[in-house]
Each structure stands twice: as C-alpha cells, then as structure tokens.
Short mmCIF file of N, CA, C and O in Angstrom, two decimals:
data_model
loop_
_atom_site.label_atom_id
_atom_site.label_comp_id
_atom_site.label_asym_id
_atom_site.label_seq_id
_atom_site.Cartn_x
_atom_site.Cartn_y
_atom_site.Cartn_z
N UNK A 77 143.62 107.92 26.89
CA UNK A 77 144.86 107.11 26.99
C UNK A 77 145.59 108.47 26.88
O UNK A 77 146.91 108.18 27.80
N UNK A 78 145.48 109.61 26.60
CA UNK A 78 146.79 110.61 26.68
C UNK A 78 145.93 112.13 27.44
O UNK A 78 144.69 112.18 27.26
N UNK A 79 147.09 112.98 27.72
CA UNK A 79 145.89 114.02 28.21
C UNK A 79 146.64 115.18 27.39
O UNK A 79 146.45 116.58 27.41
N UNK A 80 146.60 114.91 25.74
CA UNK A 80 146.83 115.84 25.17
C UNK A 80 146.13 115.52 23.70
O UNK A 80 145.68 114.77 23.89
N UNK A 81 145.88 116.74 22.98
CA UNK A 81 145.01 115.98 21.80
C UNK A 81 146.11 116.25 20.49
O UNK A 81 146.64 116.71 20.38
N UNK A 82 145.50 115.38 19.39
CA UNK A 82 146.25 115.72 17.84
C UNK A 82 146.47 117.19 17.66
O UNK A 82 147.17 117.26 16.43
N UNK A 83 145.75 118.00 17.98
CA UNK A 83 146.28 119.34 17.40
C UNK A 83 146.91 120.00 17.97
O UNK A 83 147.41 121.52 17.56
N UNK A 84 147.59 119.72 18.94
CA UNK A 84 148.92 120.09 19.89
C UNK A 84 149.80 119.96 18.92
O UNK A 84 150.06 119.22 18.25
N UNK A 85 150.93 120.91 19.37
CA UNK A 85 152.03 121.06 18.60
C UNK A 85 153.28 120.81 19.71
O UNK A 85 153.65 121.76 20.51
N UNK A 86 153.92 119.69 19.35
CA UNK A 86 155.12 119.55 20.06
C UNK A 86 156.14 119.67 19.91
O UNK A 86 156.64 120.08 18.52
N UNK A 87 157.47 120.14 20.93
CA UNK A 87 158.54 121.11 20.76
C UNK A 87 159.59 120.15 21.77
O UNK A 87 159.12 119.74 22.64
N UNK A 88 160.60 119.95 21.15
CA UNK A 88 161.44 119.54 22.10
C UNK A 88 161.71 120.54 23.56
O UNK A 88 162.08 121.76 23.00
N UNK A 89 162.09 120.06 24.45
CA UNK A 89 162.02 121.00 25.75
C UNK A 89 163.32 121.73 25.57
O UNK A 89 164.08 121.67 24.89
N UNK A 90 163.63 122.83 26.35
CA UNK A 90 164.51 123.51 26.38
C UNK A 90 165.98 122.84 26.88
O UNK A 90 165.59 121.85 28.05
N UNK A 91 166.99 122.71 26.23
CA UNK A 91 168.22 121.80 26.61
C UNK A 91 168.06 120.53 25.95
O UNK A 91 169.12 119.87 26.31
N UNK A 92 167.30 119.89 25.22
CA UNK A 92 167.24 119.05 24.47
C UNK A 92 167.71 119.16 23.02
O UNK A 92 167.37 120.32 22.54
N UNK A 93 168.42 118.21 22.47
CA UNK A 93 168.60 118.21 21.01
C UNK A 93 168.66 116.88 20.50
O UNK A 93 169.47 116.01 20.87
N UNK A 94 168.22 116.71 19.22
CA UNK A 94 167.94 115.68 18.51
C UNK A 94 169.53 115.45 17.51
O UNK A 94 169.37 116.62 16.80
N UNK A 95 170.06 114.70 17.66
CA UNK A 95 171.27 114.56 16.54
C UNK A 95 171.35 113.09 16.25
O UNK A 95 171.21 112.06 16.86
N UNK A 96 171.89 112.75 14.91
CA UNK A 96 172.01 111.84 14.41
C UNK A 96 173.59 111.51 14.93
O UNK A 96 174.82 112.13 14.65
N UNK A 97 173.79 110.02 15.44
CA UNK A 97 175.00 109.69 16.10
C UNK A 97 175.72 108.55 15.01
O UNK A 97 175.52 107.58 15.31
N UNK A 98 176.62 108.90 13.86
CA UNK A 98 176.85 107.96 13.20
C UNK A 98 178.03 106.54 14.14
O UNK A 98 177.65 105.90 13.62
N UNK A 99 178.59 107.25 15.05
CA UNK A 99 179.03 106.29 15.94
C UNK A 99 178.11 104.98 15.75
O UNK A 99 178.68 103.87 16.13
N UNK A 100 177.11 105.42 16.47
CA UNK A 100 176.06 104.40 17.26
C UNK A 100 175.23 104.40 16.34
O UNK A 100 174.24 102.95 16.13
N UNK A 101 175.19 104.93 14.78
CA UNK A 101 174.37 104.40 14.04
C UNK A 101 172.90 104.69 14.71
O UNK A 101 171.82 103.88 13.95
N UNK A 102 172.53 105.59 14.90
CA UNK A 102 171.18 106.24 15.62
C UNK A 102 170.96 107.47 16.05
O UNK A 102 171.96 108.11 16.07
N UNK A 103 169.93 108.04 15.91
CA UNK A 103 169.71 108.93 16.69
C UNK A 103 169.43 109.26 17.87
O UNK A 103 169.40 108.01 18.46
N UNK A 104 170.02 110.08 18.57
CA UNK A 104 170.18 110.52 19.82
C UNK A 104 169.43 111.64 20.72
O UNK A 104 169.41 112.79 19.33
N UNK A 105 168.89 111.61 21.66
CA UNK A 105 168.34 112.73 22.20
C UNK A 105 169.26 113.45 23.31
O UNK A 105 169.62 112.61 24.30
N UNK A 106 170.01 114.45 23.16
CA UNK A 106 170.94 115.32 23.78
C UNK A 106 170.35 115.90 24.59
O UNK A 106 169.59 116.71 24.67
N UNK A 107 170.69 115.72 26.14
CA UNK A 107 170.37 116.91 27.16
C UNK A 107 171.40 116.96 28.16
O UNK A 107 172.59 116.41 28.33
N UNK A 108 171.37 118.25 29.07
CA UNK A 108 172.83 118.59 29.63
C UNK A 108 172.86 117.58 30.63
O UNK A 108 174.18 117.15 31.01
N UNK A 109 171.83 116.35 31.38
CA UNK A 109 172.20 115.51 32.34
C UNK A 109 172.74 114.13 31.49
O UNK A 109 173.29 113.26 32.03
N UNK A 110 172.95 114.06 30.32
CA UNK A 110 173.12 112.85 29.53
C UNK A 110 172.60 112.80 28.11
O UNK A 110 172.24 113.69 27.30
N UNK A 111 172.51 111.28 27.43
CA UNK A 111 171.90 111.03 26.21
C UNK A 111 170.98 109.82 26.58
O UNK A 111 171.18 108.82 27.16
N UNK A 112 170.05 110.16 25.29
CA UNK A 112 168.90 108.99 25.17
C UNK A 112 169.45 108.60 23.84
O UNK A 112 169.19 108.85 23.20
N UNK A 113 169.73 107.08 23.70
CA UNK A 113 169.72 106.58 22.37
C UNK A 113 168.18 106.15 21.71
O UNK A 113 167.29 105.59 22.49
N UNK A 114 168.06 106.80 20.49
CA UNK A 114 166.43 106.25 19.96
C UNK A 114 166.61 105.19 19.16
O UNK A 114 167.33 105.01 18.44
N UNK A 115 165.50 104.30 19.33
CA UNK A 115 165.40 103.41 17.95
C UNK A 115 165.12 104.22 17.09
O UNK A 115 164.80 105.27 16.95
N UNK A 116 164.92 103.48 15.69
CA UNK A 116 164.68 103.97 14.54
C UNK A 116 163.19 104.61 14.25
O UNK A 116 163.11 105.90 14.16
N UNK A 117 162.36 103.80 14.74
CA UNK A 117 160.63 104.68 15.03
C UNK A 117 160.74 105.79 15.57
O UNK A 117 160.11 107.15 15.44
N UNK A 118 161.48 106.00 16.81
CA UNK A 118 161.77 107.22 17.75
C UNK A 118 162.33 108.16 16.90
O UNK A 118 161.58 109.74 17.24
N UNK A 119 163.27 108.12 16.31
CA UNK A 119 163.95 108.70 15.71
C UNK A 119 163.16 109.53 14.55
O UNK A 119 163.40 110.94 14.49
N UNK A 120 162.68 108.85 13.70
CA UNK A 120 161.50 109.16 12.55
C UNK A 120 160.68 110.19 13.39
O UNK A 120 160.23 111.34 12.71
N UNK A 121 159.78 109.56 14.50
CA UNK A 121 159.01 110.66 15.16
C UNK A 121 159.66 112.00 15.30
O UNK A 121 159.22 112.93 14.87
N UNK A 122 160.81 111.97 15.82
CA UNK A 122 161.21 113.38 16.60
C UNK A 122 161.86 114.03 15.55
O UNK A 122 161.94 115.34 16.14
N UNK A 123 162.30 113.72 14.19
CA UNK A 123 162.74 114.17 13.46
C UNK A 123 161.70 115.54 12.92
O UNK A 123 162.05 116.58 12.35
N UNK A 124 160.43 115.18 13.23
CA UNK A 124 159.47 115.72 12.62
C UNK A 124 158.76 116.74 13.57
O UNK A 124 157.85 117.55 13.33
N UNK A 125 159.32 116.98 14.97
CA UNK A 125 158.90 117.53 16.12
C UNK A 125 160.00 118.98 15.78
O UNK A 125 161.14 118.98 15.94
N UNK A 126 159.03 119.86 15.45
CA UNK A 126 159.74 121.11 14.95
C UNK A 126 159.21 122.28 15.46
O UNK A 126 159.47 123.54 15.10
N UNK A 127 158.33 122.11 16.58
CA UNK A 127 157.60 123.25 16.91
C UNK A 127 156.64 124.03 15.85
O UNK A 127 156.15 125.03 16.32
N UNK A 128 156.35 123.43 14.92
CA UNK A 128 155.35 123.85 13.94
C UNK A 128 154.30 123.07 13.42
O UNK A 128 153.11 123.39 13.17
N UNK A 129 154.65 121.54 13.39
CA UNK A 129 153.54 120.84 12.80
C UNK A 129 153.02 120.32 14.19
O UNK A 129 153.67 120.05 15.29
N UNK A 130 151.55 120.21 14.17
CA UNK A 130 150.92 119.53 14.81
C UNK A 130 151.09 117.77 15.13
O UNK A 130 151.71 117.22 14.32
N UNK A 131 150.56 117.11 16.13
CA UNK A 131 150.68 115.85 16.61
C UNK A 131 150.03 115.28 14.96
O UNK A 131 150.33 114.10 14.66
N UNK A 132 148.79 115.94 14.70
CA UNK A 132 148.08 114.98 13.73
C UNK A 132 148.95 115.40 12.37
O UNK A 132 148.77 114.39 11.56
N UNK A 133 149.75 116.24 12.26
CA UNK A 133 150.42 116.50 10.97
C UNK A 133 151.75 115.44 10.94
O UNK A 133 152.30 114.95 9.77
N UNK A 134 151.95 115.41 12.15
CA UNK A 134 153.50 114.25 12.30
C UNK A 134 152.76 113.14 11.75
O UNK A 134 153.37 112.24 11.22
N UNK A 135 151.40 112.47 12.49
CA UNK A 135 151.19 111.62 11.91
C UNK A 135 150.64 111.11 10.36
O UNK A 135 151.39 110.34 9.78
N UNK A 136 149.92 112.23 10.10
CA UNK A 136 149.81 112.34 8.55
C UNK A 136 151.30 112.29 7.93
O UNK A 136 151.28 111.52 6.66
N UNK A 137 152.12 113.10 8.13
CA UNK A 137 153.52 112.56 7.05
C UNK A 137 153.92 111.47 7.23
O UNK A 137 154.89 110.43 6.31
N UNK A 138 153.80 110.46 8.37
CA UNK A 138 154.50 109.13 8.81
C UNK A 138 153.70 108.52 8.14
O UNK A 138 154.20 107.19 7.67
N UNK A 139 152.48 108.61 8.10
CA UNK A 139 151.44 107.81 7.45
C UNK A 139 151.66 107.59 5.89
O UNK A 139 151.70 106.68 5.18
N UNK A 140 151.92 108.72 5.74
CA UNK A 140 152.26 108.90 4.13
C UNK A 140 153.66 108.37 3.75
O UNK A 140 153.48 107.55 2.66
N UNK A 141 154.44 108.50 4.48
CA UNK A 141 155.77 107.58 4.25
C UNK A 141 155.94 106.08 4.61
O UNK A 141 156.61 105.26 3.85
N UNK A 142 154.96 105.66 5.46
CA UNK A 142 155.13 104.41 5.92
C UNK A 142 153.63 103.81 5.65
O UNK A 142 153.26 103.73 6.66
N UNK A 143 153.09 103.94 4.41
CA UNK A 143 151.39 103.51 4.21
C UNK A 143 151.05 102.09 4.92
O UNK A 143 149.98 101.83 5.22
N UNK A 144 151.92 101.00 4.92
CA UNK A 144 151.88 99.76 5.09
C UNK A 144 152.23 99.25 6.87
O UNK A 144 151.85 97.99 6.69
N UNK A 145 152.53 100.17 7.29
CA UNK A 145 152.77 99.50 8.83
C UNK A 145 151.29 99.67 9.58
O UNK A 145 150.86 101.00 9.79
N UNK A 146 150.88 98.67 10.45
CA UNK A 146 149.54 98.68 10.80
C UNK A 146 149.47 99.61 12.36
O UNK A 146 151.00 99.21 13.04
N UNK A 147 148.63 99.98 12.94
CA UNK A 147 148.69 100.49 14.20
C UNK A 147 149.69 101.94 14.34
O UNK A 147 150.06 101.97 15.35
N UNK A 148 150.15 102.53 13.01
CA UNK A 148 151.42 103.69 13.20
C UNK A 148 150.99 104.44 13.93
O UNK A 148 151.47 105.02 14.95
N UNK A 149 149.06 104.58 13.64
CA UNK A 149 148.97 106.12 14.79
C UNK A 149 149.05 106.04 16.04
O UNK A 149 149.31 107.02 16.48
N UNK A 150 148.64 104.78 16.31
CA UNK A 150 148.66 104.54 17.87
C UNK A 150 150.03 104.51 18.76
O UNK A 150 150.56 104.98 19.43
N UNK A 151 150.93 104.18 17.66
CA UNK A 151 152.48 103.84 17.98
C UNK A 151 153.20 105.28 18.16
O UNK A 151 153.83 105.63 19.30
N UNK A 152 152.71 106.12 16.96
CA UNK A 152 153.16 107.81 17.57
C UNK A 152 152.46 108.15 18.27
O UNK A 152 153.07 108.83 19.49
N UNK A 153 151.29 108.05 18.73
CA UNK A 153 150.45 108.68 19.71
C UNK A 153 151.21 107.84 21.24
O UNK A 153 151.32 109.11 22.20
N UNK A 154 151.40 106.99 21.32
CA UNK A 154 152.08 106.22 22.39
C UNK A 154 153.16 106.89 22.83
O UNK A 154 154.03 107.09 23.93
N UNK A 155 154.12 106.94 21.80
CA UNK A 155 155.71 107.34 21.94
C UNK A 155 155.49 109.02 22.51
O UNK A 155 156.38 109.23 23.31
N UNK A 156 154.73 110.06 21.79
CA UNK A 156 154.48 111.26 22.09
C UNK A 156 154.31 111.23 23.70
O UNK A 156 154.57 112.17 24.30
N UNK A 157 153.51 110.36 23.80
CA UNK A 157 152.55 110.60 25.34
C UNK A 157 153.80 110.10 26.27
O UNK A 157 154.12 110.81 27.60
N UNK A 158 154.80 109.17 26.00
CA UNK A 158 155.84 109.01 26.90
C UNK A 158 156.85 109.71 26.75
O UNK A 158 157.63 110.04 27.77
N UNK A 159 157.14 110.39 25.77
CA UNK A 159 157.97 111.48 25.56
C UNK A 159 157.84 112.71 26.37
O UNK A 159 158.71 113.25 26.75
N UNK A 160 156.86 113.07 26.26
CA UNK A 160 156.02 114.25 27.22
C UNK A 160 155.92 113.74 28.29
O UNK A 160 156.49 114.55 29.52
N UNK A 161 155.79 112.81 28.82
CA UNK A 161 155.85 112.04 30.39
C UNK A 161 157.61 112.36 30.96
O UNK A 161 157.33 112.70 32.03
N UNK A 162 158.37 111.70 29.79
CA UNK A 162 159.55 111.63 30.38
C UNK A 162 160.17 113.46 30.20
O UNK A 162 161.29 113.79 30.46
N UNK A 163 159.63 114.59 30.10
CA UNK A 163 159.67 115.69 29.87
C UNK A 163 160.79 115.86 28.79
O UNK A 163 161.62 116.75 28.68
N UNK A 164 160.80 114.88 27.67
CA UNK A 164 161.65 115.37 26.32
C UNK A 164 160.92 116.54 25.69
O UNK A 164 161.50 117.57 24.82
N UNK A 165 159.46 116.61 25.43
CA UNK A 165 158.49 117.19 24.63
C UNK A 165 157.81 117.92 25.50
O UNK A 165 157.59 117.73 26.52
N UNK A 166 157.38 119.48 25.19
CA UNK A 166 156.34 120.23 25.80
C UNK A 166 155.54 119.84 24.56
O UNK A 166 155.49 120.19 23.33
N UNK A 167 154.07 120.26 25.01
CA UNK A 167 152.82 120.29 23.87
C UNK A 167 152.44 121.78 23.94
O UNK A 167 151.32 122.43 24.96
N UNK A 168 152.28 122.19 22.69
CA UNK A 168 151.38 123.64 23.11
C UNK A 168 150.12 123.61 22.39
O UNK A 168 149.96 123.03 21.01
N UNK A 169 148.88 124.40 22.57
CA UNK A 169 148.15 124.42 21.93
C UNK A 169 148.00 125.11 20.32
O UNK A 169 148.54 125.44 20.05
#
C-alpha cells in the first residue's frame, strides 16, 4: 500500500504550517503558494505530526482517543500516504 513503514517519523515539510482557522472552523495547512482546508480527521492527524512521534505512535495516540472508530489505522496510514505524495510531509527513519 505505501512506500513507508510505521516506524518512520513524519514532519511537515519546510514552508508548511498547520493552523486553526476560527473563521472557517477548521484546521488549515498553510504554505507559500496557498492553503489547504483540512477536514476534522486530517486536522487531528496533523496535530500529532511533530517530528518526534513515529507513524506507529500517532496511530496509538489516536486509537486511544477514538477507540470505537472502525478502520482507524488504515485511515491514518492512507492519509499519511496521500500527505506524503502531496509533499506536505517528509518521512524520516
């Protein structure tokens, strides 16, 4: 499915910044050329992307916060894969 493993540590790429946007009522990802409006799930995942937590730790933290959400692991992995493909994230070993 993906070209990364859960032990890698994601970080926002240089020039990208996660921010809560009160006017829109959601998190947004800001970058020099524009802005991406994030849904609630994407905002929750990116809030944990700090350059310290591995993908596995992010999954563990979110699974603990949302224990009744089916398919959570796969959703997180899919989002991180898309965010990496869109060059929002870089992944470090």
